[in-house]
Short mmCIF file of C-alpha atoms and ligand atoms in Angstrom, two decimals:
data_model
loop_
_atom_site.label_atom_id
_atom_site.label_comp_id
_atom_site.label_asym_id
_atom_site.label_seq_id
_atom_site.Cartn_x
_atom_site.Cartn_y
_atom_site.Cartn_z
CA MET W 31 124.17 143.70 109.88
CA SER W 32 123.04 146.62 109.28
CA ASP W 33 122.40 148.46 105.29
CA SER W 34 125.14 150.76 106.11
CA THR W 35 128.17 148.47 107.29
CA LYS W 36 127.30 145.53 104.97
CA LYS W 37 127.77 148.13 102.67
CA LEU W 38 131.63 149.58 103.34
CA GLY W 39 132.90 146.15 104.19
CA GLU W 40 132.08 145.75 100.39
CA LEU W 41 133.61 148.74 99.31
CA ASP W 42 136.25 147.80 101.21
CA LYS W 43 136.76 145.48 99.35
CA GLU W 44 136.51 145.73 95.77
CA PHE W 45 139.34 148.60 96.99
CA VAL W 46 140.79 148.71 99.72
CA TRP W 47 144.36 146.12 99.87
CA HIS W 48 145.40 146.06 103.20
CA PRO W 49 148.64 145.52 105.25
CA PHE W 50 149.96 142.31 106.35
CA THR W 51 146.84 140.29 105.73
CA GLN W 52 146.22 137.40 103.19
CA MET W 53 143.62 139.10 100.83
CA LYS W 54 141.68 135.64 99.87
CA GLU W 55 141.02 135.60 103.49
CA TYR W 56 139.88 138.86 104.32
CA GLU W 57 137.74 138.68 101.72
CA SER W 58 135.96 135.95 102.50
CA LYS W 59 134.35 137.38 105.25
CA ASP W 60 132.64 140.28 106.64
CA PRO W 61 135.61 142.66 108.11
CA ILE W 62 134.99 144.88 111.70
CA VAL W 63 134.97 148.39 110.94
CA ILE W 64 135.71 150.61 113.62
CA GLU W 65 133.64 153.54 113.39
CA LYS W 66 134.78 155.16 116.45
CA GLY W 67 137.47 154.88 119.75
CA GLU W 68 136.25 156.33 123.52
CA GLY W 69 139.10 155.57 126.22
CA ALA W 70 140.85 151.19 125.89
CA TYR W 71 138.12 150.95 123.41
CA LEU W 72 136.93 150.54 119.91
CA ILE W 73 133.27 150.55 119.48
CA ASP W 74 132.55 149.30 115.27
CA SER W 75 129.74 150.16 113.17
CA GLU W 76 127.59 147.96 114.27
CA GLY W 77 127.87 149.86 117.58
CA ASN W 78 130.27 146.92 119.26
CA LYS W 79 132.30 147.46 121.93
CA TYR W 80 135.90 146.16 121.88
CA ILE W 81 139.56 146.80 124.85
CA ASP W 82 141.75 148.07 122.28
CA GLY W 83 143.97 145.01 123.67
CA VAL W 84 147.40 146.17 121.02
CA SER W 85 146.69 149.82 121.01
CA SER W 86 146.03 149.80 117.33
CA LEU W 87 149.35 147.59 116.50
CA TRP W 88 151.41 149.15 119.55
CA VAL W 89 150.36 152.99 118.88
CA ASN W 90 147.37 154.12 121.05
CA ILE W 91 149.84 155.53 124.90
CA HIS W 92 146.73 157.45 126.24
CA GLY W 93 143.04 156.24 125.09
CA HIS W 94 141.52 156.66 121.39
CA LYS W 95 140.18 160.20 122.99
CA VAL W 96 141.38 162.66 125.02
CA PRO W 97 140.41 165.84 125.51
CA GLU W 98 143.21 167.05 125.42
CA ILE W 99 145.11 165.33 122.42
CA ASP W 100 141.87 166.06 120.48
CA LYS W 101 141.98 169.47 121.57
CA ALA W 102 145.48 170.46 120.46
CA ILE W 103 145.22 169.03 116.71
CA LYS W 104 141.98 171.06 115.92
CA GLU W 105 143.41 174.26 117.00
CA GLN W 106 147.45 173.03 115.00
CA VAL W 107 144.26 172.98 111.92
CA ASP W 108 143.33 176.85 112.29
CA SER W 109 147.09 178.10 111.92
CA ILE W 110 148.58 175.82 109.50
CA SER W 111 148.00 172.49 108.05
CA HIS W 112 151.40 171.83 106.81
CA SER W 113 154.41 173.35 105.32
CA THR W 114 158.30 172.39 104.74
CA LEU W 115 160.66 171.95 106.81
CA LEU W 116 163.66 171.56 104.29
CA GLY W 117 165.59 175.31 105.41
CA MET W 118 163.02 176.87 107.24
CA THR W 119 160.89 175.97 111.18
CA ASN W 120 156.89 175.73 112.80
CA PRO W 121 156.67 176.54 116.07
CA PRO W 122 155.20 173.20 116.88
CA ALA W 123 158.65 171.14 115.34
CA ALA W 124 160.75 172.91 116.85
CA LYS W 125 158.94 173.06 120.77
CA LEU W 126 158.48 169.45 120.21
CA ALA W 127 161.77 168.64 119.43
CA GLU W 128 163.12 170.67 122.72
CA GLN W 129 160.57 168.96 124.48
CA LEU W 130 162.20 164.89 122.92
CA ILE W 131 165.95 166.05 124.20
CA ASN W 132 164.34 167.00 127.95
CA ILE W 133 162.95 163.59 127.48
CA CYS W 134 165.45 161.81 126.38
CA PRO W 135 168.38 159.58 127.98
CA GLU W 136 171.17 162.12 128.84
CA GLY W 137 173.56 162.87 126.35
CA LEU W 138 170.91 162.84 122.88
CA LYS W 139 170.26 166.55 121.60
CA LYS W 140 169.29 166.15 118.01
CA VAL W 141 166.96 166.07 116.60
CA PHE W 142 165.29 165.07 112.90
CA TYR W 143 161.68 163.99 111.92
CA SER W 144 159.53 161.43 109.48
CA GLY W 145 156.70 160.44 109.36
CA ASP W 146 157.23 156.30 109.84
CA GLY W 147 159.11 154.43 112.55
CA ALA W 148 160.32 152.24 109.22
CA SER W 149 161.42 155.93 107.16
CA ALA W 150 162.95 156.93 111.12
CA VAL W 151 165.35 153.49 111.12
CA GLU W 152 166.60 154.39 107.66
CA VAL W 153 167.04 157.65 108.01
CA ALA W 154 169.32 155.91 111.40
CA LEU W 155 171.33 152.84 108.72
CA LYS W 156 171.84 156.74 106.41
CA MET W 157 173.30 158.74 108.81
CA SER W 158 175.52 155.65 110.52
CA PHE W 159 176.67 155.45 107.16
CA GLN W 160 178.05 157.97 106.46
CA TYR W 161 178.86 159.90 109.77
CA TRP W 162 182.16 157.12 109.32
CA LYS W 163 182.20 158.66 105.58
CA ASN W 164 181.98 162.39 106.88
CA LYS W 165 185.33 161.18 108.81
CA ASP W 166 187.37 159.52 106.62
CA LYS W 167 186.92 156.48 107.35
CA PRO W 168 184.31 154.78 104.24
CA GLU W 169 185.25 151.04 104.89
CA LYS W 170 182.70 151.20 108.11
CA THR W 171 179.72 149.88 106.26
CA LYS W 172 178.11 147.05 107.25
CA PHE W 173 175.43 146.67 110.44
CA VAL W 174 175.34 144.18 113.13
CA TYR W 175 171.38 143.08 113.53
CA LEU W 176 169.89 140.37 115.93
CA GLU W 177 168.26 137.70 114.82
CA ASN W 178 164.42 138.24 115.05
CA GLY W 179 164.57 142.28 115.32
CA TYR W 180 161.91 144.23 113.43
CA HIS W 181 162.82 147.23 112.08
CA GLY W 182 159.76 148.12 109.78
CA ASP W 183 159.44 147.22 105.74
CA THR W 184 161.71 149.04 103.70
CA LEU W 185 164.49 147.55 101.96
CA GLY W 186 167.15 148.99 104.40
CA ALA W 187 164.96 147.63 107.75
CA VAL W 188 164.41 144.56 106.30
CA SER W 189 168.04 144.35 105.53
CA VAL W 190 168.30 144.38 109.80
CA GLY W 191 164.88 142.47 109.96
CA GLY W 192 166.03 139.19 112.11
CA ILE W 193 162.24 137.62 110.72
CA ASP W 194 162.53 135.00 107.89
CA LEU W 195 158.59 134.78 106.97
CA PHE W 196 158.50 138.29 106.49
CA HIS W 197 162.52 138.73 105.21
CA SER W 198 163.33 135.74 102.90
CA ALA W 199 161.04 136.73 99.90
CA PHE W 200 163.47 140.15 99.68
CA LYS W 201 166.93 139.09 100.08
CA GLU W 202 168.88 139.29 96.72
CA LEU W 203 167.23 142.91 97.80
CA LEU W 204 169.12 143.39 100.20
CA PHE W 205 172.26 144.54 101.57
CA ASP W 206 175.07 142.49 102.99
CA THR W 207 175.12 142.42 107.26
CA TYR W 208 176.29 140.70 110.53
CA LYS W 209 173.68 138.45 112.15
CA ALA W 210 174.36 138.07 116.06
CA PRO W 211 171.31 135.34 117.27
CA SER W 212 168.83 136.56 119.52
CA TYR W 213 168.32 137.37 123.13
CA TYR W 214 165.46 135.03 123.51
CA CYS W 215 165.64 132.83 127.02
CA TYR W 216 163.18 130.53 126.47
CA ARG W 217 165.17 129.33 123.10
CA CYS W 218 167.84 130.22 124.32
CA PRO W 219 170.65 130.01 120.83
CA LEU W 220 172.87 129.00 122.17
CA ASN W 221 172.04 126.04 124.88
CA LYS W 222 172.27 128.51 127.71
CA THR W 223 170.03 129.53 130.73
CA TYR W 224 170.01 132.81 132.02
CA PRO W 225 171.77 133.72 135.02
CA SER W 226 174.72 130.96 134.18
CA CYS W 227 174.79 132.59 131.15
CA ASN W 228 176.23 135.44 132.24
CA ILE W 229 174.95 137.18 128.92
CA ALA W 230 176.72 135.08 126.41
CA CYS W 231 174.19 136.63 124.41
CA ALA W 232 175.95 139.62 123.97
CA GLY W 233 179.14 137.67 124.58
CA GLU W 234 178.44 137.13 120.27
CA VAL W 235 177.89 140.52 119.50
CA GLU W 236 181.53 141.32 121.20
CA LYS W 237 182.65 138.02 118.77
CA ILE W 238 181.74 139.87 115.34
CA LEU W 239 182.60 143.42 116.49
CA SER W 240 186.00 142.13 117.95
CA VAL W 241 187.00 140.34 114.50
CA HIS W 242 185.28 143.15 112.05
CA HIS W 243 184.62 146.15 113.57
CA GLN W 244 186.38 147.76 111.12
CA GLN W 245 183.98 146.97 108.66
CA ILE W 246 181.64 147.56 111.58
CA CYS W 247 179.89 151.59 111.30
CA ALA W 248 176.58 150.55 113.30
CA VAL W 249 174.86 147.71 115.84
CA ILE W 250 171.70 147.25 115.40
CA LEU W 251 168.54 146.39 118.49
CA GLU W 252 165.83 146.86 119.61
CA PRO W 253 166.30 147.86 123.70
CA TYR W 254 164.70 144.54 125.94
CA VAL W 255 162.22 143.59 123.07
CA GLN W 256 161.93 142.32 120.31
CA ALA W 257 158.63 142.88 119.50
CA ALA W 258 156.63 142.33 116.02
CA GLY W 259 159.66 138.87 116.42
CA GLY W 260 157.32 137.58 119.43
CA MET W 261 158.08 140.07 122.49
CA ILE W 262 160.95 138.89 123.77
CA VAL W 263 162.03 140.29 126.00
CA SER W 264 165.99 140.65 127.26
CA PRO W 265 167.52 139.80 129.92
CA GLU W 266 169.46 142.08 132.80
CA GLY W 267 172.09 143.15 131.82
CA TYR W 268 172.72 142.74 128.18
CA LEU W 269 171.87 146.21 127.11
CA LYS W 270 174.69 147.43 129.32
CA LYS W 271 176.87 145.12 127.52
CA VAL W 272 176.21 145.56 123.95
CA ARG W 273 176.34 149.40 124.67
CA GLU W 274 180.15 148.48 126.81
CA TYR W 275 181.27 146.61 123.19
CA CYS W 276 179.85 149.24 120.85
CA ASP W 277 182.48 151.74 122.95
CA LYS W 278 185.41 149.36 122.86
CA TYR W 279 185.63 148.77 119.47
CA ASP W 280 184.47 152.05 118.52
CA VAL W 281 181.01 151.57 116.48
CA LEU W 282 177.40 153.49 116.61
CA LEU W 283 174.33 152.49 118.47
CA ILE W 284 171.59 152.21 117.77
CA LEU W 285 168.20 151.53 119.46
CA ASP W 286 164.20 151.72 118.54
CA GLU W 287 162.32 152.27 120.57
CA VAL W 288 159.72 152.58 117.87
CA ALA W 289 157.47 149.79 119.99
CA THR W 290 158.76 150.32 123.28
CA GLY W 291 158.88 154.51 123.33
CA PHE W 292 156.30 156.10 125.47
CA GLY W 293 155.99 154.35 128.86
CA ARG W 294 155.85 150.90 126.98
CA THR W 295 157.71 148.69 129.84
CA GLY W 296 157.17 151.20 131.97
CA LYS W 297 159.74 154.15 131.59
CA MET W 298 159.68 156.85 129.24
CA PHE W 299 162.50 154.71 127.09
CA ALA W 300 163.34 151.17 127.30
CA CYS W 301 166.68 151.94 126.96
CA GLN W 302 166.30 154.30 130.95
CA HIS W 303 166.02 151.26 133.05
CA GLU W 304 169.65 150.74 131.94
CA ASP W 305 171.35 153.71 132.47
CA VAL W 306 172.28 153.73 128.33
CA THR W 307 172.41 156.25 125.88
CA PRO W 308 172.64 154.50 122.22
CA ASP W 309 174.21 156.97 119.35
CA ILE W 310 171.53 157.04 118.00
CA LEU W 311 166.70 156.70 119.17
CA VAL W 312 164.83 155.63 116.75
CA ILE W 313 161.08 156.42 117.88
CA GLY W 314 157.47 156.33 116.25
CA LYS W 315 154.50 154.36 117.33
CA GLY W 316 153.58 155.77 120.21
CA MET W 317 155.31 159.46 119.99
CA THR W 318 151.28 161.06 118.83
CA GLY W 319 149.61 159.08 121.40
CA GLY W 320 149.01 156.95 118.35
CA TYR W 321 146.43 159.78 116.75
CA LEU W 322 148.58 160.56 113.56
CA PRO W 323 152.54 159.48 111.42
CA LEU W 324 155.69 160.63 112.99
CA SER W 325 158.92 159.93 114.69
CA ALA W 326 162.12 161.03 114.64
CA THR W 327 165.46 160.53 114.31
CA ILE W 328 167.84 161.28 117.60
CA THR W 329 171.30 161.73 117.60
CA ASN W 330 173.86 163.04 120.07
CA GLN W 331 176.51 165.92 119.46
CA LYS W 332 179.05 163.24 118.18
CA VAL W 333 176.94 162.22 115.61
CA TYR W 334 175.80 165.67 114.46
CA ASP W 335 179.09 167.31 115.02
CA ALA W 336 179.76 164.91 111.62
CA PHE W 337 178.15 167.20 109.33
CA LEU W 338 179.13 170.34 109.56
CA GLY W 339 181.02 171.47 106.68
CA ASP W 340 181.14 173.88 104.04
CA TYR W 341 178.37 173.37 101.72
CA GLU W 342 181.20 172.57 98.74
CA GLU W 343 182.68 169.00 101.24
CA TYR W 344 178.83 167.65 101.10
CA LYS W 345 178.77 166.64 104.22
CA THR W 346 175.02 166.92 104.34
CA PHE W 347 172.49 164.67 105.00
CA PHE W 348 170.99 164.84 102.06
CA HIS W 349 168.20 163.12 103.25
CA GLY W 350 163.91 163.94 104.45
CA HIS W 351 160.26 163.09 103.56
CA SER W 352 157.78 165.34 101.92
CA TYR W 353 155.82 166.03 105.46
CA ALA W 354 158.74 166.27 107.85
CA GLY W 355 157.55 167.45 111.46
CA ASN W 356 154.15 167.67 109.86
CA PRO W 357 152.98 170.56 112.67
CA ILE W 358 149.85 168.48 113.56
CA SER W 359 151.16 165.93 113.72
CA CYS W 360 154.10 167.03 115.42
CA ALA W 361 151.60 169.63 117.85
CA ALA W 362 149.48 166.16 118.49
CA SER W 363 152.80 164.54 119.67
CA ILE W 364 153.51 168.38 122.70
CA ALA W 365 149.94 167.48 123.81
CA ASN W 366 151.30 163.50 124.51
CA ILE W 367 153.73 164.38 126.66
CA GLU W 368 152.40 167.15 128.55
CA VAL W 369 149.48 164.95 129.30
CA PHE W 370 151.92 162.63 131.32
CA GLU W 371 152.76 164.88 133.19
CA LYS W 372 149.19 165.54 133.31
CA ASN W 373 148.05 162.69 134.41
CA ASN W 374 150.80 161.80 136.25
CA THR W 375 151.36 158.48 133.79
CA LEU W 376 154.38 156.88 134.45
CA THR W 377 153.25 156.57 138.59
CA GLU W 378 150.01 155.70 137.62
CA LEU W 379 151.78 153.28 135.58
CA LYS W 380 153.29 151.10 138.58
CA GLU W 381 150.00 150.16 139.94
CA LYS W 382 148.98 148.41 136.61
CA ILE W 383 151.84 146.91 136.11
CA GLU W 384 152.97 145.38 139.09
CA TYR W 385 148.31 144.22 138.40
CA PHE W 386 149.07 143.14 135.05
CA GLU W 387 152.41 141.02 136.30
CA ASN W 388 150.51 139.04 139.08
CA GLU W 389 147.80 138.35 136.77
CA LEU W 390 150.74 136.88 134.07
CA LYS W 391 151.55 134.87 136.39
CA GLU W 392 148.33 132.66 136.28
CA PHE W 393 148.97 132.45 132.46
CA SER W 394 152.01 130.09 133.21
CA GLY W 395 150.18 127.72 134.69
CA LEU W 396 147.56 127.29 132.00
CA GLU W 397 148.71 123.75 129.85
CA HIS W 398 149.37 125.26 126.88
CA VAL W 399 151.38 128.20 128.62
CA GLY W 400 155.40 127.32 127.58
CA ASN W 401 156.66 130.49 128.27
CA VAL W 402 154.64 133.72 129.44
CA ARG W 403 157.37 137.61 129.21
CA ASN W 404 156.92 141.33 129.67
CA LYS W 405 158.61 144.21 130.67
CA GLY W 406 156.28 147.22 131.29
CA LEU W 407 152.49 146.26 129.51
CA MET W 408 154.34 144.77 126.88
CA ALA W 409 154.16 141.21 127.17
CA GLY W 410 153.72 137.44 125.15
CA ILE W 411 151.94 134.76 126.06
CA GLU W 412 154.79 132.08 123.47
CA LEU W 413 151.27 128.78 123.05
CA VAL W 414 153.07 125.34 122.81
CA GLU W 415 151.59 122.35 121.68
CA ASP W 416 153.75 120.43 124.64
CA LYS W 417 155.09 122.24 127.79
CA GLU W 418 158.08 119.49 128.41
CA SER W 419 159.06 119.69 125.09
CA LYS W 420 158.40 122.56 123.88
CA LYS W 421 157.29 122.15 120.79
CA PRO W 422 155.24 124.48 118.64
CA TYR W 423 151.70 124.20 116.93
CA GLU W 424 151.83 123.35 114.20
CA ALA W 425 151.60 127.61 111.90
CA GLY W 426 148.53 126.35 110.71
CA LEU W 427 146.28 125.54 113.60
CA LYS W 428 146.47 129.28 114.09
CA MET W 429 146.61 128.68 117.28
CA GLY W 430 147.19 132.46 118.60
CA TRP W 431 144.23 132.95 116.30
CA LYS W 432 141.90 131.25 117.79
CA VAL W 433 142.37 133.12 120.78
CA ALA W 434 141.78 136.42 119.33
CA ASP W 435 139.30 134.72 117.85
CA LYS W 436 137.67 133.85 121.68
CA ALA W 437 138.44 137.10 122.73
CA LEU W 438 136.56 139.23 120.12
CA GLU W 439 133.64 136.85 120.65
CA ASN W 440 133.93 138.64 124.01
CA GLU W 441 134.58 142.04 123.59
CA VAL W 442 137.93 142.51 123.38
CA MET W 443 140.37 142.51 120.79
CA LEU W 444 143.73 140.85 120.02
CA ARG W 445 146.39 140.39 117.24
CA PRO W 446 148.97 137.59 118.16
CA LEU W 447 152.19 137.24 115.87
CA GLY W 448 152.17 133.83 115.97
CA ASN W 449 151.67 131.01 118.69
CA VAL W 450 152.60 134.03 120.96
CA VAL W 451 148.89 135.71 121.59
CA VAL W 452 150.24 140.48 122.70
CA LEU W 453 148.22 141.97 125.66
CA MET W 454 150.09 145.85 124.88
CA PRO W 455 146.74 147.71 125.83
CA PRO W 456 147.37 151.98 126.52
CA ILE W 457 149.30 152.81 129.43
CA GLY W 458 146.33 154.85 130.09
CA ILE W 459 143.98 152.17 130.18
CA PRO W 460 141.56 152.04 133.50
CA MET W 461 142.54 149.56 136.27
CA GLU W 462 138.93 147.94 134.94
CA ASP W 463 139.40 147.51 131.57
CA LEU W 464 142.69 145.80 131.81
CA LYS W 465 141.08 143.38 134.67
CA LYS W 466 138.29 142.44 132.15
CA LEU W 467 141.02 142.90 129.40
CA MET W 468 143.41 139.90 131.63
CA LYS W 469 140.05 138.26 132.61
CA VAL W 470 139.21 137.99 129.22
CA THR W 471 142.09 136.91 127.78
CA PHE W 472 143.49 134.28 130.53
CA ARG W 473 139.88 131.92 129.44
CA SER W 474 140.00 132.46 125.54
CA ILE W 475 143.84 130.36 125.77
CA LYS W 476 142.14 128.62 128.26
CA GLU W 477 138.76 127.22 125.90
CA ALA W 478 141.65 127.45 122.71
CA THR W 479 143.81 125.29 124.00
CA GLU W 480 141.41 122.75 126.10
CA SER W 481 139.32 122.16 124.27
C1 PLP Y 595 155.93 148.14 114.09
C2 PLP Y 595 158.00 149.05 114.25
C3 PLP Y 595 159.17 150.13 113.44
C4 PLP Y 595 158.62 150.20 111.35
O1 PLP Y 595 157.13 151.68 112.24
P1 PLP Y 595 156.15 152.00 111.13
O2 PLP Y 595 155.75 152.76 111.31
O3 PLP Y 595 155.12 150.55 111.37
O4 PLP Y 595 157.23 152.29 109.48
C5 PLP Y 595 159.76 149.98 113.82
N1 PLP Y 595 160.52 149.56 114.45
C6 PLP Y 595 160.21 148.70 115.79
C7 PLP Y 595 161.09 147.39 116.45
C8 PLP Y 595 158.91 148.93 115.44
O5 PLP Y 595 157.93 147.62 116.47
#
């Protein structure tokens, strides 16, 4: 290891506290220092290259150092780097909003900018809460969320989060909610089997709404894939049913596409697989192609109109973040959307998804692979100690990490979720790199679990 890498590692360990990281463990190792990127590859300070198998934690879309996005950022810096969106605008923020409405499901009309996914979720929660106050139904205050759901780490988002490992420590700080079961077919919370279940998990959402709808302001969920929950994929038809129930009981539907948006599932947004339009759509992560922080809460006209009034009616949405609509981030996001068109990204993706799904079928044959699921280029491979009984590996064995460590030796960077090996490469990944990712991951699972 070079002296400069060693020095950076020491500096980092002395001064940086890392997210979602047990620092005691971190301090005992030499950290990888990522210095550069190139296409689907990350390059560390020692010159080692790794395929970015989880898109730098689910944000990267077309790869690293995309010329069009780099150029857009540089050009914007030459004009201005930031000005406020409170009561005024900037060119990229205005132009991007139009483009977002063009690619969003029909019916969404207004874009509210924030910085991270969690902030955009807070906005969605507060908007739907205030919506009913402005509509003279102040008793509609509660949210319905799903077990295994994840919407970010701020307290509102944690209140509607369904992952005990992340959320239980903060329980006393959270507001009251209604929890519906996860759409987790492999370990069905209702002990049913698809399709004979007739999507009974969606029926559980209806049960809650039918009893409590007068107190409920919104249902929030991740359409098609509960990402952080373990890349859990919903059955076809689930989303449409929930949309129908929300309409029937006059409750808003918030769809969190922070992870699934921007082509990840094969369509621009996951809800477009079922022609469902939410009242509020939340996007983030891939919005700038994975270059800069930017998120948005996008609403229909109905939600927006409820906030219109004379100043002294106090219907204003009193919420905002300092860097909302940052022009550099918005310029990167415009370039990101333009690259989709220029490279025919969604069309090219079809062939990649077909290959990906074919390869994934092979994984099911491995001795300790209990379940393989995917939507588009998002996949979860669930490792089990015993296939027959679906007995999970004990958490202390860190089986997911054993697989990731093996992959790292073979130039592939992964980050598992417990016993679930996650594959979520940039959708712009060249075919040959995708092939390498699949081969290395397959071998790493086999070696980690069968030796
Ligand atoms: C990552 C994620 C968030 C939170 O986004 P941040 O930018 O990390 O705050 C919210 N919802 C979903 C579905 C996510 O995957």
